[in-house]
Coordinates of C-alpha atoms and ligand atoms in Angstrom, one line a residue:
M1 CA 39.8 37.5 68.5
P2 CA 37.6 37.3 71.6
S3 CA 36.8 40.2 73.0
A4 CA 37.9 41.5 76.9
R5 CA 34.3 41.0 77.6
T6 CA 34.7 37.1 76.5
H7 CA 38.0 36.5 78.0
D8 CA 36.6 37.8 81.5
L9 CA 34.0 35.0 80.8
I10 CA 36.2 32.5 79.9
T11 CA 38.7 33.5 82.9
I12 CA 35.7 32.8 85.3
A13 CA 34.4 30.1 83.8
T14 CA 38.2 28.0 84.1
G15 CA 37.9 29.3 87.4
V16 CA 34.7 28.2 88.5
A17 CA 35.8 24.2 86.2
L18 CA 39.3 24.5 88.3
A19 CA 38.0 24.9 91.9
P20 CA 36.5 21.2 92.5
I21 CA 39.4 19.7 90.2
T22 CA 42.5 21.0 92.5
Y23 CA 40.2 20.5 95.2
R24 CA 39.7 16.8 94.7
M25 CA 43.3 17.0 93.7
L26 CA 45.0 18.4 96.9
S27 CA 42.1 17.0 99.1
E28 CA 43.5 13.2 97.7
R29 CA 46.8 13.6 98.5
A30 CA 47.6 12.5 101.6
L31 CA 49.9 15.7 102.3
F32 CA 46.5 17.5 102.8
G33 CA 43.7 18.3 105.1
H34 CA 40.1 19.2 103.7
A35 CA 40.9 22.5 105.5
E36 CA 44.4 23.3 104.3
A37 CA 43.1 21.9 100.2
M38 CA 40.4 24.5 100.3
R39 CA 42.4 26.7 101.3
L40 CA 44.9 26.5 98.7
T41 CA 42.2 26.1 96.0
I42 CA 41.0 29.3 97.2
W43 CA 44.7 30.8 96.5
L44 CA 44.4 29.3 93.2
V45 CA 41.3 30.3 92.0
G46 CA 41.8 33.8 93.5
A47 CA 45.4 34.2 91.4
H48 CA 43.5 32.5 88.1
L49 CA 40.9 35.4 88.7
I50 CA 43.1 38.1 89.0
S51 CA 46.3 37.1 86.6
G52 CA 43.2 36.7 84.0
I53 CA 41.1 39.6 84.4
L54 CA 43.9 42.1 85.7
F55 CA 47.2 40.8 84.3
S56 CA 45.9 39.7 81.1
P57 CA 48.1 39.1 78.3
D58 CA 46.3 41.4 76.3
L59 CA 48.3 44.4 78.8
D60 CA 50.5 44.6 75.6
L61 CA 47.7 46.7 73.8
D62 CA 46.0 49.8 74.3
S63 CA 43.2 47.6 75.9
A64 CA 40.1 47.8 78.4
I65 CA 42.4 45.9 80.0
D66 CA 44.8 48.6 81.3
D67 CA 41.7 51.2 82.0
R68 CA 40.7 48.6 85.3
W69 CA 43.8 49.9 86.9
G70 CA 42.2 53.4 87.3
V71 CA 45.0 55.8 88.0
L72 CA 47.6 52.7 88.0
R73 CA 47.7 52.2 84.4
W74 CA 50.5 54.3 83.8
I75 CA 52.3 51.0 85.2
W76 CA 51.8 49.3 82.1
R77 CA 52.7 51.8 79.3
P78 CA 56.5 50.9 79.0
Y79 CA 55.1 47.4 78.7
M80 CA 52.7 47.7 76.7
R81 CA 55.4 49.6 74.3
V82 CA 58.0 47.4 74.8
V83 CA 56.2 43.7 74.4
P84 CA 55.2 42.9 70.8
H85 CA 50.8 42.1 70.7
R86 CA 50.8 37.8 71.2
H87 CA 54.3 37.7 71.0
F88 CA 55.8 35.1 73.3
W89 CA 56.4 37.5 76.3
S90 CA 53.1 37.8 76.3
H91 CA 50.9 35.2 75.6
S92 CA 52.9 31.9 76.2
L93 CA 51.5 29.7 78.6
V94 CA 54.5 30.2 81.5
F95 CA 57.1 32.6 80.7
A96 CA 54.6 35.4 79.9
P97 CA 52.8 35.8 82.8
L98 CA 55.6 35.4 84.9
L99 CA 57.3 37.9 83.3
R100 CA 53.9 40.0 84.0
L101 CA 54.4 39.5 87.9
A102 CA 57.9 40.2 87.6
Y103 CA 57.6 43.4 85.6
F104 CA 54.8 45.0 88.5
Y105 CA 57.0 44.0 91.2
V106 CA 60.1 45.5 89.3
V107 CA 58.0 49.0 88.8
I108 CA 56.6 48.9 92.0
T109 CA 59.9 48.2 94.2
G110 CA 61.5 50.9 91.6
L111 CA 58.9 53.2 92.2
I112 CA 59.5 52.7 96.6
F113 CA 62.9 53.2 95.8
L114 CA 63.1 55.8 93.8
S115 CA 60.5 58.1 96.2
V116 CA 63.2 56.7 99.4
W117 CA 66.1 58.0 96.9
G118 CA 64.2 61.4 96.5
L119 CA 63.7 61.9 99.8
A120 CA 66.5 61.2 101.1
A121 CA 68.0 63.7 98.9
L122 CA 65.9 66.2 100.8
G123 CA 67.4 65.3 103.7
V124 CA 64.2 63.5 105.2
V125 CA 65.5 60.3 106.1
V126 CA 62.8 57.4 105.1
P127 CA 63.4 53.5 106.0
D128 CA 64.3 51.4 103.1
Y129 CA 60.9 50.3 102.1
H130 CA 62.0 48.7 98.9
L131 CA 64.3 46.4 101.0
Q132 CA 61.6 45.8 103.8
L133 CA 59.5 44.6 100.9
F134 CA 61.6 42.0 99.4
M135 CA 62.8 40.7 102.9
S136 CA 59.0 40.4 103.8
L137 CA 57.9 38.9 100.2
R138 CA 60.7 36.7 100.6
R139 CA 59.8 35.4 104.2
L140 CA 56.0 35.2 103.2
I141 CA 57.3 33.0 100.6
A142 CA 59.7 30.8 102.5
A143 CA 56.7 30.6 105.6
N144 CA 54.2 29.6 103.0
P145 CA 55.6 27.0 100.0
E146 CA 52.4 25.3 99.4
V147 CA 50.2 28.7 99.6
S148 CA 53.1 30.3 97.2
I149 CA 52.8 27.2 94.4
A150 CA 48.9 27.7 94.6
L151 CA 49.5 31.3 93.7
L152 CA 51.8 30.7 90.6
A153 CA 50.3 28.0 89.8
G154 CA 46.7 29.8 89.4
F155 CA 48.6 32.8 88.1
C156 CA 49.9 30.8 85.3
S157 CA 46.3 29.1 84.9
G158 CA 44.8 32.2 84.4
S159 CA 47.1 33.7 82.0
A160 CA 46.7 29.7 79.6
A161 CA 43.2 30.1 79.6
H162 CA 43.0 33.6 77.8
T163 CA 46.4 32.4 76.0
V164 CA 44.8 28.9 74.6
A165 CA 41.2 31.2 74.0
D166 CA 43.6 33.2 71.5
W167 CA 45.4 29.8 70.0
A168 CA 41.7 28.2 69.9
V169 CA 40.0 31.1 67.7
T170 CA 43.3 31.5 65.4
S171 CA 43.6 27.7 64.7
G172 CA 39.6 27.8 63.8
K173 CA 39.5 30.5 61.4
Q174 CA 43.0 29.4 59.7
L175 CA 40.3 25.7 59.2
L176 CA 37.7 27.7 58.0
A177 CA 40.0 29.6 55.6
R178 CA 41.5 26.6 54.6
L179 CA 38.0 25.4 53.7
G180 CA 37.4 27.9 52.1
L181 CA 34.9 29.6 54.3
R182 CA 35.5 33.6 55.4
I183 CA 34.4 34.6 58.8
R184 CA 31.9 37.5 58.4
R185 CA 32.1 38.5 62.1
D186 CA 34.4 41.9 62.2
Y187 CA 37.2 41.2 65.1
S188 CA 38.2 44.6 65.1
R189 CA 37.0 45.4 68.3
H190 CA 39.6 42.9 70.0
D191 CA 39.7 43.8 73.5
D192 CA 37.6 47.1 72.5
S193 CA 41.0 49.4 71.6
I194 CA 40.3 50.4 68.3
H195 CA 36.7 51.6 69.2
R196 CA 38.3 53.3 72.7
R197 CA 40.1 55.5 70.1
L198 CA 38.1 55.9 67.4
F199 CA 34.9 57.0 70.2
R200 CA 37.2 58.4 72.7
Ligands
ZN1 ZN1 45.1 37.7 74.0

């Protein structure tokens, strides 16, 4: 499979390609002026890059991707253990990126809830930040429906660029195998996981 670095390059290249296509599609519609089309394009491409680089489908294995979260990498440990590698749950086109987004939201909200609950148990009164976060997000989405859709579309396209690249490599290898050819290249460093295990 492509390495994490190759996937990053694919994410950036597809993001760059997506920008003029999105801008043109949006500005050609009477609903959006040029400034609004530009704003939505920036949101969509930004979400595409964040999705591909930070919320990559390969968070389903101990890889270079979770390292990018630094001290917050523990967030993805349960996800990594539960979701099988390169399965529908992590490598499908729409469901998988939305699941990662939902998972991230649930973990962050759960953490805030536990902190509030723990402090309340100690007699410290803290506002219910988890509910405030939910209400703020709901208000933001309701007030900015176009931006919300652009963000979701970019989040899905960033993940799809990864998944399609994985599929292309798998199909290419199968095709070559059917033709009696074998790829000599060593893919064992997919996402640097095995490499990390050996040299850590
Ligand atoms: Zn992958």
